[in-house]
CSV table of C-alpha atoms and ligand atoms in Angstrom, one decimal:
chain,number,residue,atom,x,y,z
A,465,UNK,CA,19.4,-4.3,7.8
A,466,UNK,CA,15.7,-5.6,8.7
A,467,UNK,CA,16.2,-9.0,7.2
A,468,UNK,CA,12.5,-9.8,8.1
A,469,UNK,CA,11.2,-6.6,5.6
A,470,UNK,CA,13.0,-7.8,3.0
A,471,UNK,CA,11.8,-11.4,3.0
A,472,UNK,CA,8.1,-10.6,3.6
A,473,UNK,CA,8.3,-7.9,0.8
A,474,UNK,CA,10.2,-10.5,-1.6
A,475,UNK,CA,6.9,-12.9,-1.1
A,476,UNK,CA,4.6,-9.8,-1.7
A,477,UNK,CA,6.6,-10.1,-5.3
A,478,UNK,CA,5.1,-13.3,-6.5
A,479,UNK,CA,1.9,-13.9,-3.9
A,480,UNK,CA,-1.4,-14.9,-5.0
A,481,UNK,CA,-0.4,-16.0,-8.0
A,482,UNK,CA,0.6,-12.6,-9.3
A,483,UNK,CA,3.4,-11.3,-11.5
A,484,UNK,CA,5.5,-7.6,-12.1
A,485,UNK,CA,4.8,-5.4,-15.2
A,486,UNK,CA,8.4,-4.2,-16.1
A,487,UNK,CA,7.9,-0.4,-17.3
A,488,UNK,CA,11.1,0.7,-16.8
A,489,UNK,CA,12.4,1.8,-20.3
A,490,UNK,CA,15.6,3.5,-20.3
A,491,UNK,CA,15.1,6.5,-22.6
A,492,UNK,CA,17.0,4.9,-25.8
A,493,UNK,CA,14.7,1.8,-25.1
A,494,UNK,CA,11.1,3.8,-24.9
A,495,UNK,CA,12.1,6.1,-27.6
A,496,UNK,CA,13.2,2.9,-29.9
A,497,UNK,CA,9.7,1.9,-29.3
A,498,UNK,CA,8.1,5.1,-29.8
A,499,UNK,CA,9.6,5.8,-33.4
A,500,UNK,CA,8.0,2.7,-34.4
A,501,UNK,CA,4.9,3.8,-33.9
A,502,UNK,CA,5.8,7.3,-34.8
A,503,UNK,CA,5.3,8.7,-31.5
A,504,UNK,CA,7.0,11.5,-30.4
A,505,UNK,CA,10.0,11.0,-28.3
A,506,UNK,CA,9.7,13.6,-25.8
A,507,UNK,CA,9.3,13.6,-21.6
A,508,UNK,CA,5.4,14.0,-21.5
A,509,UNK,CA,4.4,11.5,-24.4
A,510,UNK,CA,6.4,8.8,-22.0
A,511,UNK,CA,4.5,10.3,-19.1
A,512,UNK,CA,1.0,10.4,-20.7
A,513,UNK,CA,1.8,6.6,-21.8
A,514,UNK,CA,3.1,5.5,-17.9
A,515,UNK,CA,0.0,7.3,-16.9
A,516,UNK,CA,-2.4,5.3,-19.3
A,517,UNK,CA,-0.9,2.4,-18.0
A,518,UNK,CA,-0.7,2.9,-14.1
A,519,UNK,CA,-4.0,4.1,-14.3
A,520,UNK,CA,-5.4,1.0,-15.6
A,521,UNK,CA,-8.6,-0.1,-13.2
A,522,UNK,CA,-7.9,-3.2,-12.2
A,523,UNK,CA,-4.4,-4.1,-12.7
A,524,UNK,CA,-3.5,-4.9,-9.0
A,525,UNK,CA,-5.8,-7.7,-10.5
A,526,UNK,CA,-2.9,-9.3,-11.8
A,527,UNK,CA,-0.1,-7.3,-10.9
A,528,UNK,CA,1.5,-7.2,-7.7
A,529,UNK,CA,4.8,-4.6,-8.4
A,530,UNK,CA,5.8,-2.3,-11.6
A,531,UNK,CA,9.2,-1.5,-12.0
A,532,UNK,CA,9.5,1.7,-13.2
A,533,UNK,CA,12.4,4.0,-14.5
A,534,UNK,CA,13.9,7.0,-12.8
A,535,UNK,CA,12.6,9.8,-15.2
A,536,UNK,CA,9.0,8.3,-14.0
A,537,UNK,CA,9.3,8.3,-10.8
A,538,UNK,CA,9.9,12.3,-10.8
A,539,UNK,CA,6.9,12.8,-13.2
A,540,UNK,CA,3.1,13.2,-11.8
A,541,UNK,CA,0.1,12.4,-13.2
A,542,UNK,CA,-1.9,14.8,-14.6
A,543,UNK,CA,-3.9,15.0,-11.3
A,544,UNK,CA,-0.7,15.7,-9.7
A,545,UNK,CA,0.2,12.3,-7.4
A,546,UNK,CA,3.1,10.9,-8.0
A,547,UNK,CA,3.7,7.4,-10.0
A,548,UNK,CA,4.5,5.6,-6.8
A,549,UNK,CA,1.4,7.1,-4.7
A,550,UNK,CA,-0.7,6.0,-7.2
A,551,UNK,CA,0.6,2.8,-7.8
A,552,UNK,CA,1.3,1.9,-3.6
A,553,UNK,CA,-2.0,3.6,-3.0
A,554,UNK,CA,-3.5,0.6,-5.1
A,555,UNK,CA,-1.7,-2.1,-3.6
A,556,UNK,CA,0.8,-2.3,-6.4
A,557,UNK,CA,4.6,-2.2,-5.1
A,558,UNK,CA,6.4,-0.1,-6.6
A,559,UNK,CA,10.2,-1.0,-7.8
A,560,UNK,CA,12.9,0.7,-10.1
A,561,UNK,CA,15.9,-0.6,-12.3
A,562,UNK,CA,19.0,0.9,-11.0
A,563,UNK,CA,21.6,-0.5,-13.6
A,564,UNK,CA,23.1,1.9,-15.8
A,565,UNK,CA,22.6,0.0,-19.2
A,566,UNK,CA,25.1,-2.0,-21.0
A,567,UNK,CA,28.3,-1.3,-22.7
A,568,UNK,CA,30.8,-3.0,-25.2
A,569,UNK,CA,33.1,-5.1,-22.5
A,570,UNK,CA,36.8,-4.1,-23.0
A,571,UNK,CA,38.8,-6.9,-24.9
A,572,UNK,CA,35.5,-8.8,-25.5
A,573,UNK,CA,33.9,-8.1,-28.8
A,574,UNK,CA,30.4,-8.4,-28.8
A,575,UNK,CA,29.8,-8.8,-25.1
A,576,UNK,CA,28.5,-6.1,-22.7
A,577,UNK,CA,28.9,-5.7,-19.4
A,578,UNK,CA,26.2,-3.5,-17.5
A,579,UNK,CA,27.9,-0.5,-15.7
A,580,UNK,CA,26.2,1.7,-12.6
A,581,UNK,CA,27.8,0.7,-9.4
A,582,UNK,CA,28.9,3.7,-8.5
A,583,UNK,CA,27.3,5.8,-6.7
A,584,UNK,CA,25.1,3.4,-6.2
A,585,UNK,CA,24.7,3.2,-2.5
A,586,UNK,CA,23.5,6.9,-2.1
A,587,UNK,CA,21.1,6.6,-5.0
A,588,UNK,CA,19.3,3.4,-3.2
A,589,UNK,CA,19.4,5.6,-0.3
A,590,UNK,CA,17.2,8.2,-2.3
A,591,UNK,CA,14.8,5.6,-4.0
A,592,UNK,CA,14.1,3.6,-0.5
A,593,UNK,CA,13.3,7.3,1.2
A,594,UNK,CA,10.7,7.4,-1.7
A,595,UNK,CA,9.3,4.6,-1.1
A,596,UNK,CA,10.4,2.3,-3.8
A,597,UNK,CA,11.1,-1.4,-2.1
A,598,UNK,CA,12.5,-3.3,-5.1
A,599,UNK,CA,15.1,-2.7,-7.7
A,600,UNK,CA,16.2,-4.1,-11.0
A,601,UNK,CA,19.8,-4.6,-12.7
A,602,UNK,CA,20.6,-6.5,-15.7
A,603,UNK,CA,23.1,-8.3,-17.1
A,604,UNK,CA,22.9,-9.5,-20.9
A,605,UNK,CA,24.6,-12.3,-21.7
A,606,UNK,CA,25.1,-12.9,-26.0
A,607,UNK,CA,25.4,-16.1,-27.4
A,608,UNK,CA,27.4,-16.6,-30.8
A,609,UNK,CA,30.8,-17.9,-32.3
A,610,UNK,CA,33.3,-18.4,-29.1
A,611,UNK,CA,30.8,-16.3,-26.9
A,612,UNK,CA,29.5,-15.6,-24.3
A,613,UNK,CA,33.2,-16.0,-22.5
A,614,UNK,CA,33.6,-16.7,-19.1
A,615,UNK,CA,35.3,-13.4,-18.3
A,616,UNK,CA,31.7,-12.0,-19.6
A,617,UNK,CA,29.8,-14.3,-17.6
A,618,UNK,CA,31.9,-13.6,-14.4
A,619,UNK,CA,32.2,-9.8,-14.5
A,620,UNK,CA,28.5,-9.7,-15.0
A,621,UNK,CA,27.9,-12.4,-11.9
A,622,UNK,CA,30.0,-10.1,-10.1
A,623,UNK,CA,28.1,-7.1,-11.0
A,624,UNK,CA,25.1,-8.3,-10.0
A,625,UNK,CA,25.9,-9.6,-6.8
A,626,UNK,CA,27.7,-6.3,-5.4
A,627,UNK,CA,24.5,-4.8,-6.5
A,628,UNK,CA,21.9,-7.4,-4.6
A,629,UNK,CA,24.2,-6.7,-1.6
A,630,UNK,CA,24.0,-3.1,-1.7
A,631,UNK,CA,20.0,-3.3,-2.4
A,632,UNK,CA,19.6,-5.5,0.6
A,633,UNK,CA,21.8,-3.3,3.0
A,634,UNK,CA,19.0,-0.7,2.0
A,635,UNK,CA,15.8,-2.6,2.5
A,636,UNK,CA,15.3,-3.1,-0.8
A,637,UNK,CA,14.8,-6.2,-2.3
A,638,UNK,CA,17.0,-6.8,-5.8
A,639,UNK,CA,15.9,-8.2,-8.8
A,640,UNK,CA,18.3,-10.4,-10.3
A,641,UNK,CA,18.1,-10.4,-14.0
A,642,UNK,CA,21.2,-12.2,-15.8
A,643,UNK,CA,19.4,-12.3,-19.4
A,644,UNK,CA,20.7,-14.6,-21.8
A,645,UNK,CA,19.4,-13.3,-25.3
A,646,UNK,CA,17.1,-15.0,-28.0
A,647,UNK,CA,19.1,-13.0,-30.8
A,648,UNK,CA,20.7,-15.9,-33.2
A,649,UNK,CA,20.3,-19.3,-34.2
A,650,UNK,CA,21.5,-21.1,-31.4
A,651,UNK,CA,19.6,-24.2,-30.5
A,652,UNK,CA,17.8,-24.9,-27.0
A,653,UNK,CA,20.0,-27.0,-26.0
A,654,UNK,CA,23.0,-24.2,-26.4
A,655,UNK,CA,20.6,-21.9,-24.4
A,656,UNK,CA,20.3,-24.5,-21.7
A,657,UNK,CA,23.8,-25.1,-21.4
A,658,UNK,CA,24.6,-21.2,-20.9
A,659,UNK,CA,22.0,-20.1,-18.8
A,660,UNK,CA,23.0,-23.5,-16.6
A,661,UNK,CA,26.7,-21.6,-16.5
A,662,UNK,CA,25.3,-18.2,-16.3
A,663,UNK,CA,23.0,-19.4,-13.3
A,664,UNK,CA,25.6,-21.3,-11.3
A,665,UNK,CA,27.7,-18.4,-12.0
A,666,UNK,CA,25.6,-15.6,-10.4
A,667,UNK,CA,24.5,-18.0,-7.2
A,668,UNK,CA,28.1,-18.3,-6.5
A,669,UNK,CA,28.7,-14.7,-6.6
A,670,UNK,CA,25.6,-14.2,-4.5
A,671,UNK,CA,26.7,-16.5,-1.9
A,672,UNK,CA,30.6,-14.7,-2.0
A,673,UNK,CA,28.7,-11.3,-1.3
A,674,UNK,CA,26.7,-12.7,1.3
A,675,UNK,CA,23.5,-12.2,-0.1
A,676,UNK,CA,20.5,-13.1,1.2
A,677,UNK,CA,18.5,-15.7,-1.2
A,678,UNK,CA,14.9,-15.4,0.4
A,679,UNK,CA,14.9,-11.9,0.6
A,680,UNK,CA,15.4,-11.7,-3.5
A,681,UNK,CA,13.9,-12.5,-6.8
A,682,UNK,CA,15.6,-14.3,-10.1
A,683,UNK,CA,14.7,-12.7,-13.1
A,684,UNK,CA,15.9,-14.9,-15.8
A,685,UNK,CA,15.3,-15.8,-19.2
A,686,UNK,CA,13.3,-19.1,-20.8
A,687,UNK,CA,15.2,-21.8,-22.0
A,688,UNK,CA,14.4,-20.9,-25.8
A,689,UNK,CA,16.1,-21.9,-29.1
A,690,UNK,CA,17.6,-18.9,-30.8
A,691,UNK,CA,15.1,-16.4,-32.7
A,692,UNK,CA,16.6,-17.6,-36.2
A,693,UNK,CA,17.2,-21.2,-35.3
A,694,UNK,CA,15.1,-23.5,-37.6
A,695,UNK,CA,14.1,-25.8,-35.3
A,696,UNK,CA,11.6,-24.4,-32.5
A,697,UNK,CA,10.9,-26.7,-29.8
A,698,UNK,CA,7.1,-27.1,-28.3
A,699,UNK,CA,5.7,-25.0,-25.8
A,700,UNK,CA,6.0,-28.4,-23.2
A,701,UNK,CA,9.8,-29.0,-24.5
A,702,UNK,CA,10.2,-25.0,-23.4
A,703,UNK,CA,8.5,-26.1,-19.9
A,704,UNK,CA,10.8,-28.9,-19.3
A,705,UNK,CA,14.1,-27.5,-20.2
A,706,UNK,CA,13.4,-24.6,-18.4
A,707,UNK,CA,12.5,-25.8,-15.2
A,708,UNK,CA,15.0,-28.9,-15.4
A,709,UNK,CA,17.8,-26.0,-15.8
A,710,UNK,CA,16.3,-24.1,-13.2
A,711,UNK,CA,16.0,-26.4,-10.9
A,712,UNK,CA,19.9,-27.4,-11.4
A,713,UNK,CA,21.0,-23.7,-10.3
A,714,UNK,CA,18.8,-22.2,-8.1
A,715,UNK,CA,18.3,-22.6,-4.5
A,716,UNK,CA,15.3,-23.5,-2.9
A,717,UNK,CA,15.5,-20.4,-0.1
A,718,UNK,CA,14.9,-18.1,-3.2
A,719,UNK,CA,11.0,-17.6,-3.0
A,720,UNK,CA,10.3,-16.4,-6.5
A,721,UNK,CA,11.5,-17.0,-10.3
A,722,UNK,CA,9.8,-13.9,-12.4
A,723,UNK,CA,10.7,-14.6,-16.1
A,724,UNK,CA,11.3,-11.4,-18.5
A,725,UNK,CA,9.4,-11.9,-21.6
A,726,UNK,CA,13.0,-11.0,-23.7
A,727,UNK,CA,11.0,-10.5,-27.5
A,728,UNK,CA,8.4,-13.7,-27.4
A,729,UNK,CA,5.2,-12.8,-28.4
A,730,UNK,CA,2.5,-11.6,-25.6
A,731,UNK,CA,0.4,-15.1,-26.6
A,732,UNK,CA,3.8,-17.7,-26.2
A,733,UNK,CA,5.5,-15.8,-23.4
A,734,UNK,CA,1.6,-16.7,-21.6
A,735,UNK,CA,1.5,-20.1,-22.5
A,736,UNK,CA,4.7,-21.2,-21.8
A,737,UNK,CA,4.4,-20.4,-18.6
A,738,UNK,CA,1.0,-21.5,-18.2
A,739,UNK,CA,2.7,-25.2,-19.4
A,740,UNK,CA,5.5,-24.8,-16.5
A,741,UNK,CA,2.8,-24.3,-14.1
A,742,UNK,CA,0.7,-26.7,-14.8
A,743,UNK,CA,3.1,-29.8,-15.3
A,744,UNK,CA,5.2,-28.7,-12.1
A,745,UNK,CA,3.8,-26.1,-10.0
A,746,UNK,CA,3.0,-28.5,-7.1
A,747,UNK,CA,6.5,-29.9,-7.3
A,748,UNK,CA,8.8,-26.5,-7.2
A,749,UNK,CA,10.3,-24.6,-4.6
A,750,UNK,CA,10.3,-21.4,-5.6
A,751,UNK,CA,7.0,-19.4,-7.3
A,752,UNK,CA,7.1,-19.3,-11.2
A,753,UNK,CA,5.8,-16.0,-12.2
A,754,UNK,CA,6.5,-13.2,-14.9
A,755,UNK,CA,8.0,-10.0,-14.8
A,756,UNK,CA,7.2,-8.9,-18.1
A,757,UNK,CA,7.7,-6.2,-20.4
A,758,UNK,CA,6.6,-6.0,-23.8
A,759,UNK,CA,4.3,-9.5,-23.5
A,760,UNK,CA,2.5,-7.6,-21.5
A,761,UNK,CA,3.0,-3.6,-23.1
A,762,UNK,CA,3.2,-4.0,-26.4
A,763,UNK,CA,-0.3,-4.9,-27.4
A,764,UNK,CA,-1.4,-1.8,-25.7
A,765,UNK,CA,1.5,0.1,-26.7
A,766,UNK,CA,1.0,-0.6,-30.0
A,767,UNK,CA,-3.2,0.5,-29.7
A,768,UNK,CA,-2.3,3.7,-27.7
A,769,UNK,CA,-0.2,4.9,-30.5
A,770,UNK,CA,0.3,8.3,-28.6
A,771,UNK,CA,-3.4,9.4,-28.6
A,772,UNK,CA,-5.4,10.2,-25.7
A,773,UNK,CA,-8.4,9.0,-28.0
A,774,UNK,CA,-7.2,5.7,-27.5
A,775,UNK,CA,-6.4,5.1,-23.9
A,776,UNK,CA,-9.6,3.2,-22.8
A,777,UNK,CA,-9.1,0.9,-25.7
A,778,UNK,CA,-5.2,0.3,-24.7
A,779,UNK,CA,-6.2,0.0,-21.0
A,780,UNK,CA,-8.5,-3.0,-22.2
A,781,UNK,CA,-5.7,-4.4,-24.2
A,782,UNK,CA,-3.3,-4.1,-20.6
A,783,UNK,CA,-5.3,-5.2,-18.3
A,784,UNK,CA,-6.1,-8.5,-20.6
A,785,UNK,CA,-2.5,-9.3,-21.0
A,786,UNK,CA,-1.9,-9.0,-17.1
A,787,UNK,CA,-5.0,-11.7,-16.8
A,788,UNK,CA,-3.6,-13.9,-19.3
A,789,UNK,CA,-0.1,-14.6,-17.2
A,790,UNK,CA,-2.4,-14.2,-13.9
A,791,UNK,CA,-4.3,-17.5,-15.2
A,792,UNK,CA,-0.9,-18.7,-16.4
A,793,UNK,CA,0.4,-19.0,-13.1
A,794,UNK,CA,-2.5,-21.2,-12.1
A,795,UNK,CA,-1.6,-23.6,-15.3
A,796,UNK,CA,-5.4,-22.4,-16.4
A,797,UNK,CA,-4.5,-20.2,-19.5
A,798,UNK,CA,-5.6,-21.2,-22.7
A,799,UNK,CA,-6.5,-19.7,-26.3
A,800,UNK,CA,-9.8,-18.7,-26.0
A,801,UNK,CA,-9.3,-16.1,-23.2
A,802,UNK,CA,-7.7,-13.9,-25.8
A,803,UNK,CA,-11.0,-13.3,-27.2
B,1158,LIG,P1,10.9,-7.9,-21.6
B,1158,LIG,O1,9.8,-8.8,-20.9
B,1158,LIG,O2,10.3,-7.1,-22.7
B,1158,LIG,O3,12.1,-8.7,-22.0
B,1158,LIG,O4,11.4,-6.9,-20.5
B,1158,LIG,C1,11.7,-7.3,-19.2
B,1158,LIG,C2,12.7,-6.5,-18.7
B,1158,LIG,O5,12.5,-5.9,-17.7
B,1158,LIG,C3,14.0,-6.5,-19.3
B,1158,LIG,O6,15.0,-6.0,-18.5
């Protein structure tokens, strides 16, 4: 294992002040969004929209790795390179998510536990001899009535951990994403106290499996209330429970926090962590940056629409969004620059 590799390419994650686009939809996931927009579900229209993106002048801008999804690392553009030439050729490192997706956990209704361990080893094998040098898994962790449990919360830790070891033993640095989702009506302060749990949990783990923290990335979730909780805390409230949790559970050695964006809107996802930035920045260990999804995809997502008519006008709508979170990370990002 070339510890040194995976530390330098770990601070390549979050440098300059950049962040990752996540654009690795599993096929249930892309399609879901598709039919919204009554796109057709099929290979090529979720190669023609990677393409659109990808191809976006200017992203590296912003963006400093895309994770991307197995199917689209075995498509081409329609000029024939592949995804990850196109995206290393312009300085953008190129990851993948490597987890399975999530199933019901057995004797634990309403929990999931995210399965793809096995085999795992030979597949990292594959994706590091094509050049990808990051990976993704997540865990989802529900909050409701009597859950999440801590048999969830453990088997999931555990997961994750035997899959950062197995990443790192391949050069490839892992993404550490134990999401805790905004579905309910749970207040911030439940949020805080699970994620704090969650958090602790996975670190311990980590540290069991022998993983090393500098040559990683957490990919967690905000500390949010619930989507359907009546009271909605300020933007600042977000900042401060977020970073007060986060600076309870993780480590300084770990050189970057990249938030998933986890169904906030493009506009809060950027200002909230504009306000974490700019109260705290000088006073963290550990980068604050994004690793967002559909803050950053949907607006363009939703101008593409399937129609090769439309892609300069969804590029526009891309490359703005990656700006946004860009500024956010130097605490400058205000209103008016979505004009
Ligand atoms: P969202 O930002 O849309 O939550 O997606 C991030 C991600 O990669 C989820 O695994």
């Amino acid at each position: 294992m070339n510890i040194q590799k995976l530390i330098d390419t770990a601070k390549a994650m979050v440098a300059d002040n950049k962040g990752l686009l996540a654009m690795d939809e599993s096929y249930p996931t892309c399609n879901k969004r598709f039919a919204k927009l009554g796109i057709p579900e099929t290979a090529e229209f979720r190669r023609d929209y990677r393409e659109m993106i990808v191809t976006t002048a200017g992203l590296n801008e912003s963006i400093s790795g895309a994770i991307l999804f197995d199917e689209t690392i075995r498509q081409h553009l329609k000029d024939g390179q592949s995804f990850i030439k196109v995206l290393t050729d312009n300085r953008i490192i190129p990851g993948i998510k490597v987890d399975g997706g999530t199933v019901e956990m057995a004797g634990h209704p309403g929990e999931k536990i995210t399965e793809g361990l096995d085999n795992l080893r030979d597949r990292l094998k594959e994706y590091a001899k094509m050049g990808l040098k990051f990976a993704k898994w997540r865990a989802v962790i529900t909050i409701g009535k009597g859950i999440p449990t801590q048999a969830c919360i453990e088997a999931n830790a555990h997961a994750l951990a035997r899959y950062a070891a197995l990443c790192q033993e391949e050069g490839i640095v892992p993404i550490v994403e134990p999401e805790v989702l905004m579905d309910g009506d749970h207040t911030l302060v439940r949020c805080f106290e699970v994620t704090e749990q969650v958090l602790h949990t996975v670190f311990n783990q980590l540290y069991t499996q022998g993983v090393i923290l500098e040559g990683m990335i957490l990919k967690p979730n905000m500390i949010v209330p619930g989507l359907a909780c009546p009271t909605q805390e300020s933007v600042d409230e977000v900042a401060n429970a977020t970073v007060k949790c986060l600076l309870h559970t993780v480590p300084a050695a770990v050189p970057g926090i990249a938030f998933l964006s986890g169904g906030q809107s493009s506009e809060l996802a950027s200002d909230r962590l504009n306000a974490m930035n700019l109260r705290f920045k000088s006073d963290l260990p550990w980068e604050v940056s994004f690793s967002f999804g559909r803050a950053i995809q949907q607006p363009a997502l939703d101008i593409w629409h399937g129609k090769e008519t439309n892609i300069q006008e969804a590029q526009k709508a891309l490359y703005l969004r990656a700006k946004c979170n860009l500024t956010a990370r130097h605490g400058e990002y205000n209103e008016e620059m979505e004009e």
